[in-house]
């Protein structure tokens, strides 16, 4: 077998089942190996930003890495923004990046580039294979690096000759790294702080935002009255009826300050103290009250769920958690189609077990206020602020969870960054309904323009934030990529279209004109 095949067999043997990719000449031996090796599903993305975002969505839901296949430095560079988002999410991903053959590098051919340089800022692990005989072992190490808890990005650079030259064999899978267990002192300190009776907030991020961790947090709340919160942009949060409700930190600095007001103790579980997304003149960056005591119950590399369960026992919490969401679905509203009414419709029809990939921006937030009272679902947020994540993340999530409905909520501005992933949804026949909120604007930037105090903006400045001329036709864009699509301009139309989309199992796009 050649190096490419030894690497592919190693990835499969290490539990990697899906490769999202966009290949070129230097990756052809790896591509050719796909038909010789059982067990790797291959998913083509038509732009690398779509490829890396899909790997992120897959990893968040499958809790194991997908591979990406990217074409030298420029291919990787096209995928960087969504690798940045994935790094923020703590998603495990193994990037396989092709490169020129080792002996070809000295000729500085057009595609020669500093692949390490592109990879380093987003990768916790980067390595360029030196020989076809070692590439398999390098692959096993890459998977192990990606699985370092809670998950990280490993980039393996594969020079073309290491792929095509003769290899010996695949490498055996390496042990899966496990999360560390939080120190007993951390549990004691948090329990002691809670017993002191001061106003406490427990801020959670990571796997502890799934049912088990939330249940333990709800028990702590029942015993102590502590508030339970999550970041504005948590990678994954389980919400809905029967689950413990989490307060979501608001977006703007002054709202966060108000939200945190009165908090005397902040207990962090895989999270960091909340800060403002951006700095603004005369507004705070640090949003935790000055004299608030900060305690780390579990660091991101530690098992937050186990720590919360130990804390619940330490404070002698009852079995029954507080703040359990009770079914209270909103009715279909009247009035114009906007963020709130669209949110009500989505909340009303969202099926049990749905996955929401949320890049709804200013228009997508309506569903949040109902999150605890509707069907149980997973919510995936835009973690690193680099827009263009939602459509690919939805696509990857649907590959990971073929039996669940995926609903993607997206601003029209962000959607244009990686709309190529719509084509992949059609090709793979994925059960995803994508709602594009067509406000024909970079609406959030209009708000930010006023907030940053940039003087007196004129027509040129406003034109940089406006998408009216020409108007994007999402029905044509989506149907041009093989997806059934419709446009809704009223609540009635949106409700009818969304309801029917929830009943079908094929990809759908709804342009919601808000
Ligand atoms: C990669 C990247 N480029 C640019 C931006 C700046 N940016 C932030 S929000 C935004 C526009 C979002 O528009 P849309 O998705 O339509 O949502 P809306 O604000 O209209 O609700 C832009 C361009 C960004 N966050 N990330």
XYZ file of C-alpha atoms and ligand atoms in Angstrom:
540
model
C 0.000 0.000 0.000
C 1.077 3.595 -0.474
C 1.328 6.278 2.214
C -2.119 7.710 1.430
C -3.771 4.333 1.927
C -1.852 3.659 5.140
C -2.996 7.038 6.443
C -6.611 6.499 5.429
C -6.694 3.036 7.025
C -5.194 4.544 10.175
C -7.829 7.294 10.321
C -10.642 4.771 9.913
C -9.054 2.489 12.500
C -8.833 5.464 14.881
C -12.575 6.111 14.604
C -12.668 8.823 11.923
C -15.666 7.991 9.739
C -16.247 11.087 7.613
C -13.969 13.190 5.443
C -15.244 16.598 4.322
C -13.025 17.787 1.551
C -12.133 19.833 -1.462
C -9.121 18.224 -3.125
C -6.558 19.166 -5.746
C -3.687 17.527 -7.606
C -1.471 17.019 -4.554
C -4.284 15.087 -2.806
C -5.051 12.695 -5.683
C -3.448 9.631 -4.087
C -5.477 10.190 -0.933
C -8.622 10.608 -3.059
C -7.831 7.427 -4.989
C -7.473 5.513 -1.724
C -11.121 6.257 -0.780
C -12.317 3.419 -3.007
C -9.822 0.932 -1.628
C -10.589 1.507 2.048
C -13.931 0.692 3.652
C -15.414 2.902 6.313
C -14.805 6.508 5.294
C -17.780 8.560 4.084
C -16.606 11.315 1.759
C -18.485 14.606 1.533
C -17.534 17.204 -1.046
C -17.740 20.895 -0.191
C -17.436 23.461 -2.969
C -15.448 25.940 -0.901
C -13.051 25.242 1.929
C -14.896 27.541 4.342
C -17.860 25.226 3.856
C -15.654 22.151 4.333
C -14.174 23.287 7.652
C -17.539 24.513 8.960
C -19.073 21.126 8.139
C -16.301 19.397 10.083
C -17.090 21.710 13.010
C -20.817 20.901 12.960
C -20.043 17.199 12.673
C -17.559 17.262 15.548
C -19.869 19.187 17.874
C -22.609 16.599 17.441
C -20.619 13.379 16.926
C -18.155 14.265 19.701
C -15.343 12.869 17.612
C -13.311 14.277 14.770
C -14.099 14.303 11.105
C -11.193 14.663 8.721
C -10.998 17.497 6.252
C -9.077 17.224 3.002
C -7.666 20.573 1.889
C -5.476 21.662 -0.997
C -2.114 23.098 0.106
C -1.791 26.488 1.798
C -4.465 28.353 -0.194
C -7.066 25.624 0.371
C -6.367 25.646 4.078
C -6.385 29.438 4.109
C -9.856 29.491 2.524
C -11.017 27.352 5.443
C -9.380 29.323 8.231
C -12.322 31.438 9.427
C -14.413 28.392 10.214
C -11.394 26.636 11.727
C -11.149 29.696 13.969
C -14.806 29.197 14.950
C -14.162 25.484 15.515
C -11.143 26.233 17.695
C -13.327 28.530 19.804
C -15.910 25.757 20.022
C -13.357 23.190 21.178
C -14.310 20.933 18.281
C -12.055 18.008 17.417
C -10.983 18.116 13.759
C -8.184 16.408 11.832
C -7.119 18.472 8.819
C -5.266 16.620 6.105
C -3.591 19.257 3.964
C -1.844 18.169 0.822
C 1.449 19.778 -0.155
C 3.996 19.577 -2.913
C 6.271 16.521 -2.944
C 9.205 17.069 -0.601
C 11.764 17.301 -3.425
C 9.544 19.763 -5.372
C 9.491 22.392 -2.609
C 12.845 23.905 -3.626
C 11.487 24.981 -7.043
C 8.945 27.382 -5.525
C 6.125 26.317 -7.870
C 3.019 28.548 -7.920
C 1.127 26.739 -5.147
C 4.135 26.546 -2.807
C 3.321 28.351 0.421
C 3.956 28.391 4.141
C 1.362 25.752 5.066
C 2.625 25.655 8.653
C 2.186 29.409 8.822
C -1.437 29.161 7.722
C -2.135 26.241 10.045
C -0.469 27.313 13.266
C -2.894 29.947 14.641
C -5.895 27.608 14.474
C -4.162 24.311 15.184
C -3.106 22.899 18.528
C -1.037 20.330 16.651
C 0.695 20.750 13.262
C 3.038 18.303 11.632
C 4.369 17.743 8.147
C 4.965 14.091 7.358
C 8.501 13.295 6.275
C 8.060 9.870 4.739
C 5.473 7.455 3.430
C 6.600 4.994 6.089
C 5.761 7.343 8.968
C 2.622 9.041 7.703
C 0.330 6.430 9.269
C 1.781 7.001 12.724
C 1.514 10.740 12.160
C -2.187 10.222 11.393
C -2.766 8.287 14.611
C -1.033 11.073 16.547
C -3.188 13.676 14.795
C -6.406 11.915 15.861
C -5.169 11.651 19.426
C -4.248 15.352 19.420
C -7.700 16.289 18.088
C -9.343 14.294 20.866
C -7.456 16.103 23.614
C -10.381 17.168 25.798
C -12.585 19.048 25.073
C -11.390 18.865 21.471
C -8.860 20.647 19.324
C -7.652 21.041 15.787
C -4.826 18.876 14.498
C -3.344 19.622 11.086
C -1.354 16.963 9.270
C 0.458 18.208 6.180
C 0.850 15.489 3.597
C 3.550 16.091 0.960
C 2.488 14.347 -2.252
C 5.400 11.868 -2.251
C 4.601 10.721 1.294
C 1.187 9.837 -0.134
C 2.337 8.023 -3.245
C 5.481 6.196 -2.072
C 5.349 2.712 -0.600
C 4.249 2.392 3.042
C 4.545 -0.585 5.377
C 1.159 -0.717 7.120
C -1.480 1.347 8.905
C -0.728 2.461 12.465
C -2.774 1.215 15.409
C -5.170 3.643 17.083
C -3.765 5.461 20.103
C -5.586 5.664 23.448
C -8.330 8.258 23.548
C -7.429 11.118 25.898
C -9.957 11.443 28.698
C -11.048 14.647 30.431
C -9.210 15.388 33.656
C -11.195 15.152 36.870
C -11.532 18.450 38.723
C -9.513 18.687 41.933
C -11.298 17.774 45.161
C -10.238 21.182 46.503
C -12.128 22.849 43.665
C -15.330 21.087 44.752
C -14.688 21.995 48.415
C -13.986 25.634 47.578
C -17.115 25.987 45.444
C -19.254 24.194 48.026
C -17.830 26.394 50.792
C -18.540 29.516 48.752
C -22.118 28.387 48.089
C -22.690 27.623 51.794
C -21.616 31.174 52.647
C -24.899 32.249 51.096
C -23.624 34.981 48.788
C -25.317 35.586 45.431
C -23.777 33.060 43.059
C -23.852 32.455 39.348
C -22.671 29.183 37.827
C -21.412 29.837 34.305
C -21.134 26.700 32.171
C -19.570 25.916 28.803
C -18.759 22.652 27.059
C -20.255 19.212 27.528
C -21.711 20.180 30.924
C -24.355 22.117 28.946
C -25.867 18.770 28.043
C -28.704 17.228 30.030
C -26.607 15.509 32.720
C -24.488 18.523 33.592
C -27.488 20.820 33.564
C -29.370 18.444 35.810
C -26.541 18.599 38.353
C -26.433 22.400 38.084
C -30.204 22.499 38.621
C -29.775 20.436 41.777
C -27.150 22.898 43.028
C -29.600 25.699 42.275
C -32.324 23.877 44.224
C -30.053 23.677 47.266
C -28.454 27.104 47.089
C -30.441 29.449 44.831
C -27.466 29.883 42.480
C -28.234 31.163 38.989
C -27.249 28.978 36.028
C -25.910 30.705 32.926
C -24.145 29.997 29.652
C -22.143 32.096 27.213
C -23.952 34.044 24.509
C -22.217 31.815 21.976
C -21.969 28.384 23.573
C -20.789 25.708 21.113
C -23.622 23.367 22.084
C -26.400 23.653 24.617
C -29.250 21.235 25.251
C -32.496 23.059 25.843
C -36.210 22.442 25.993
C -38.959 20.893 28.056
C -37.792 18.592 30.828
C -34.304 20.072 30.862
C -32.861 22.568 33.299
C -33.202 26.083 31.927
C -30.030 28.112 31.430
C -29.894 31.907 31.328
C -28.002 33.044 28.246
C -25.595 35.950 28.716
C -26.704 38.862 26.520
C -24.563 40.271 23.704
C -23.775 43.916 24.444
C -21.383 44.968 27.230
C -23.843 47.110 29.157
C -26.449 44.309 29.004
C -23.870 41.857 30.370
C -23.010 44.250 33.192
C -26.685 44.471 34.089
C -27.054 40.705 33.818
C -24.095 40.164 36.170
C -25.132 42.933 38.547
C -25.329 41.734 42.143
C -23.339 38.567 41.463
C -20.984 38.117 44.413
C -19.515 34.796 43.355
C -18.972 33.398 39.882
C -18.388 29.657 39.644
C -16.905 28.707 36.293
C -17.432 25.310 34.707
C -15.381 25.093 31.513
C -16.109 28.783 30.972
C -14.290 32.077 31.326
C -15.593 35.252 32.953
C -17.800 37.098 30.457
C -16.260 39.997 28.532
C -17.614 42.402 25.951
C -17.462 41.021 22.392
C -15.787 44.258 21.248
C -14.291 47.244 23.013
C -16.294 50.458 22.693
C -15.162 53.914 23.784
C -16.421 54.526 27.321
C -17.907 51.070 27.750
C -16.459 48.279 29.857
C -14.594 45.292 28.427
C -14.638 43.324 31.689
C -18.250 42.684 32.658
C -18.011 40.849 35.991
C -18.677 43.054 39.032
C -15.370 44.326 40.487
C -15.572 42.634 43.866
C -17.122 39.392 42.593
C -15.144 36.342 43.658
C -14.235 34.044 40.767
C -13.921 30.311 41.365
C -12.890 27.710 38.814
C -14.857 24.551 39.553
C -13.739 22.878 36.325
C -11.348 24.090 33.655
C -12.177 23.362 29.998
C -9.924 20.269 30.005
C -11.741 18.858 33.029
C -15.030 16.988 33.187
C -17.543 19.700 34.103
C -20.443 17.277 34.463
C -18.632 15.135 37.027
C -17.571 18.306 38.875
C -21.154 19.624 38.984
C -22.432 16.267 40.232
C -19.798 16.255 42.980
C -20.723 19.823 43.861
C -24.423 18.924 44.057
C -23.595 16.123 46.478
C -21.243 18.368 48.488
C -24.027 20.920 49.072
C -26.454 18.072 49.859
C -28.677 19.018 46.948
C -32.030 17.310 46.505
C -32.452 14.829 43.635
C -34.921 17.109 41.891
C -33.324 20.053 40.035
C -34.724 23.567 39.955
C -35.683 25.454 36.765
C -36.887 22.456 34.765
C -38.558 23.680 31.569
C -42.286 22.952 31.351
C -44.065 22.685 27.989
C -45.462 26.083 27.067
C -45.272 26.379 23.297
C -46.097 29.800 21.871
C -49.123 30.084 19.603
C -48.785 31.207 15.986
C -48.810 34.997 16.241
C -50.470 37.704 14.196
C -48.766 40.800 12.856
C -45.763 41.400 10.634
C -42.994 38.864 10.044
C -40.039 39.843 12.196
C -37.529 38.312 14.581
C -40.079 37.768 17.333
C -42.938 36.395 15.245
C -40.604 34.181 13.198
C -39.158 32.919 16.483
C -42.639 32.063 17.722
C -43.416 30.086 14.582
C -40.101 28.202 14.774
C -40.626 27.508 18.484
C -44.156 26.268 17.793
C -43.233 23.759 15.113
C -39.720 22.704 16.153
C -39.787 18.892 16.384
C -38.467 16.822 19.259
C -34.717 16.247 19.011
C -34.082 19.013 16.497
C -30.669 20.629 16.143
C -30.601 24.400 15.656
C -27.545 25.811 13.892
C -27.895 29.453 14.793
C -26.383 32.301 12.859
C -29.628 34.198 12.841
C -27.868 37.392 13.899
C -30.284 40.253 14.655
C -33.270 38.445 13.154
C -32.804 34.951 14.539
C -33.058 35.634 18.247
C -36.831 35.340 18.589
C -36.717 31.638 19.353
C -34.450 31.995 22.407
C -37.065 33.261 24.833
C -39.072 30.076 24.290
C -36.109 27.691 24.367
C -36.909 26.096 27.729
C -40.586 25.528 26.952
C -40.473 23.829 23.569
C -39.438 20.401 22.304
C -36.006 19.292 23.550
C -33.315 20.330 21.107
C -29.611 21.128 20.735
C -28.542 24.697 20.033
C -25.254 25.359 18.200
C -24.029 28.956 18.182
C -21.527 30.969 16.144
C -18.588 30.543 18.487
C -15.823 32.694 17.084
C -17.673 35.657 15.590
C -16.508 34.788 12.058
C -19.740 34.841 10.088
C -20.509 32.166 7.513
C -20.590 29.293 9.950
C -24.275 28.418 10.235
C -24.984 26.703 6.903
C -21.895 24.443 6.992
C -22.315 23.667 10.699
C -25.899 22.594 9.998
C -24.655 20.408 7.150
C -22.042 18.693 9.306
C -24.518 18.240 12.169
C -26.955 16.532 9.792
C -24.205 14.173 8.600
C -23.478 13.322 12.250
C -27.162 12.906 13.207
C -29.074 11.581 10.190
C -32.174 10.792 12.266
C -32.654 14.302 13.609
C -34.178 17.394 12.015
C -31.662 20.206 11.601
C -32.918 23.783 11.468
C -30.454 26.424 10.333
C -31.274 30.041 11.185
C -29.193 32.499 9.192
C -28.767 36.162 8.435
C -28.638 36.856 4.703
C -25.290 38.627 5.007
C -23.520 35.766 6.775
C -25.226 33.196 4.557
C -23.474 34.584 1.460
C -20.062 33.649 2.899
C -20.512 29.897 2.694
C -23.723 29.306 0.740
C -21.827 26.587 -1.173
C -22.749 24.264 1.704
C -26.361 24.389 0.425
C -25.180 22.366 -2.563
C -23.726 19.744 -0.217
C -27.067 19.554 1.625
C -28.767 18.784 -1.689
C -26.135 16.290 -2.836
C -26.224 14.403 0.471
C -30.052 14.751 0.719
C -29.779 16.008 4.277
C -32.818 16.731 6.447
C -32.128 20.430 6.979
C -34.462 23.392 6.831
C -32.533 26.620 6.334
C -34.289 29.862 7.172
C -32.575 32.864 5.606
C -33.623 36.087 7.315
C -33.604 38.481 4.382
C -33.402 41.917 5.948
C -31.219 43.032 3.017
C -28.786 44.527 5.449
C -25.771 44.034 7.671
C -28.196 45.088 10.406
C -25.905 44.456 13.366
C -23.263 46.683 11.800
C -25.768 49.516 11.518
C -26.238 49.190 15.274
C -22.485 48.970 15.846
C -21.864 52.005 13.656
C -23.934 54.057 16.061
C -22.410 52.434 19.158
C -18.724 52.899 18.390
C -19.068 56.658 18.079
C -17.615 56.820 14.562
C -18.848 60.349 13.976
C -21.533 61.278 11.495
C -21.769 58.528 8.881
C -22.890 59.473 5.390
C -24.271 57.603 2.370
C -20.961 55.906 1.531
C -20.687 54.478 5.041
C -24.303 53.286 5.035
C -23.885 51.764 1.561
C -21.191 49.471 3.007
C -23.817 47.957 5.318
C -26.704 47.707 2.871
C -27.613 44.692 0.714
C -30.564 46.106 -1.257
C -28.884 46.801 -4.533
C -29.287 44.259 -6.004
C -31.537 42.170 -3.744
C -30.385 38.596 -3.246
C -32.936 36.060 -4.480
C -32.545 33.135 -2.082
C -35.219 31.098 -3.814
C -33.175 31.170 -7.016
C -29.842 30.758 -5.235
C -31.092 27.688 -3.375
C -32.982 26.130 -6.284
C -29.912 26.747 -8.434
C -28.124 24.398 -6.050
C -30.859 21.779 -6.172
C -32.796 22.693 -3.033
C -36.543 23.228 -2.810
C -37.050 26.841 -1.776
C -39.796 29.336 -1.083
C -40.202 32.919 0.062
C -42.330 34.105 2.988
C -43.298 37.735 3.397
C -45.936 37.349 6.134
C -46.345 35.340 9.331
C -49.032 33.230 7.653
C -46.780 32.330 4.720
C -43.841 31.628 6.991
C -45.930 29.431 9.308
C -47.323 27.404 6.390
C -43.899 26.924 4.816
C -42.087 26.152 8.059
C -44.754 23.675 9.147
C -44.525 21.800 5.845
C -40.711 21.871 5.985
C -40.823 20.253 9.434
C -42.881 17.407 7.958
C -40.508 16.599 5.114
C -37.118 14.980 5.468
C -35.298 16.642 2.580
C -33.402 19.926 2.398
C -35.469 23.083 2.273
C -34.717 26.793 2.175
C -37.170 29.450 3.299
C -36.340 33.056 2.575
C -38.053 34.953 5.376
C -38.336 38.581 4.329
C -38.086 40.545 7.565
C -15.502 36.734 8.726
C -16.236 37.956 9.112
N -16.274 39.012 8.276
C -16.939 40.110 8.619
C -17.570 40.212 9.822
C -18.248 41.499 10.240
N -19.665 41.315 10.350
C -20.257 41.078 11.520
S -21.876 40.920 11.407
C -21.841 41.197 9.748
C -23.092 41.233 8.950
C -24.100 40.207 9.351
O -25.193 40.338 8.508
P -26.374 39.307 8.517
O -25.844 37.933 8.570
O -27.280 39.636 7.388
O -27.103 39.575 9.903
P -27.841 40.901 10.407
O -26.803 41.706 11.108
O -28.412 41.603 9.218
O -28.898 40.438 11.336
C -20.552 41.399 9.313
C -20.174 41.660 7.903
C -17.510 39.091 10.676
N -18.073 39.070 11.860
N -16.848 37.984 10.290
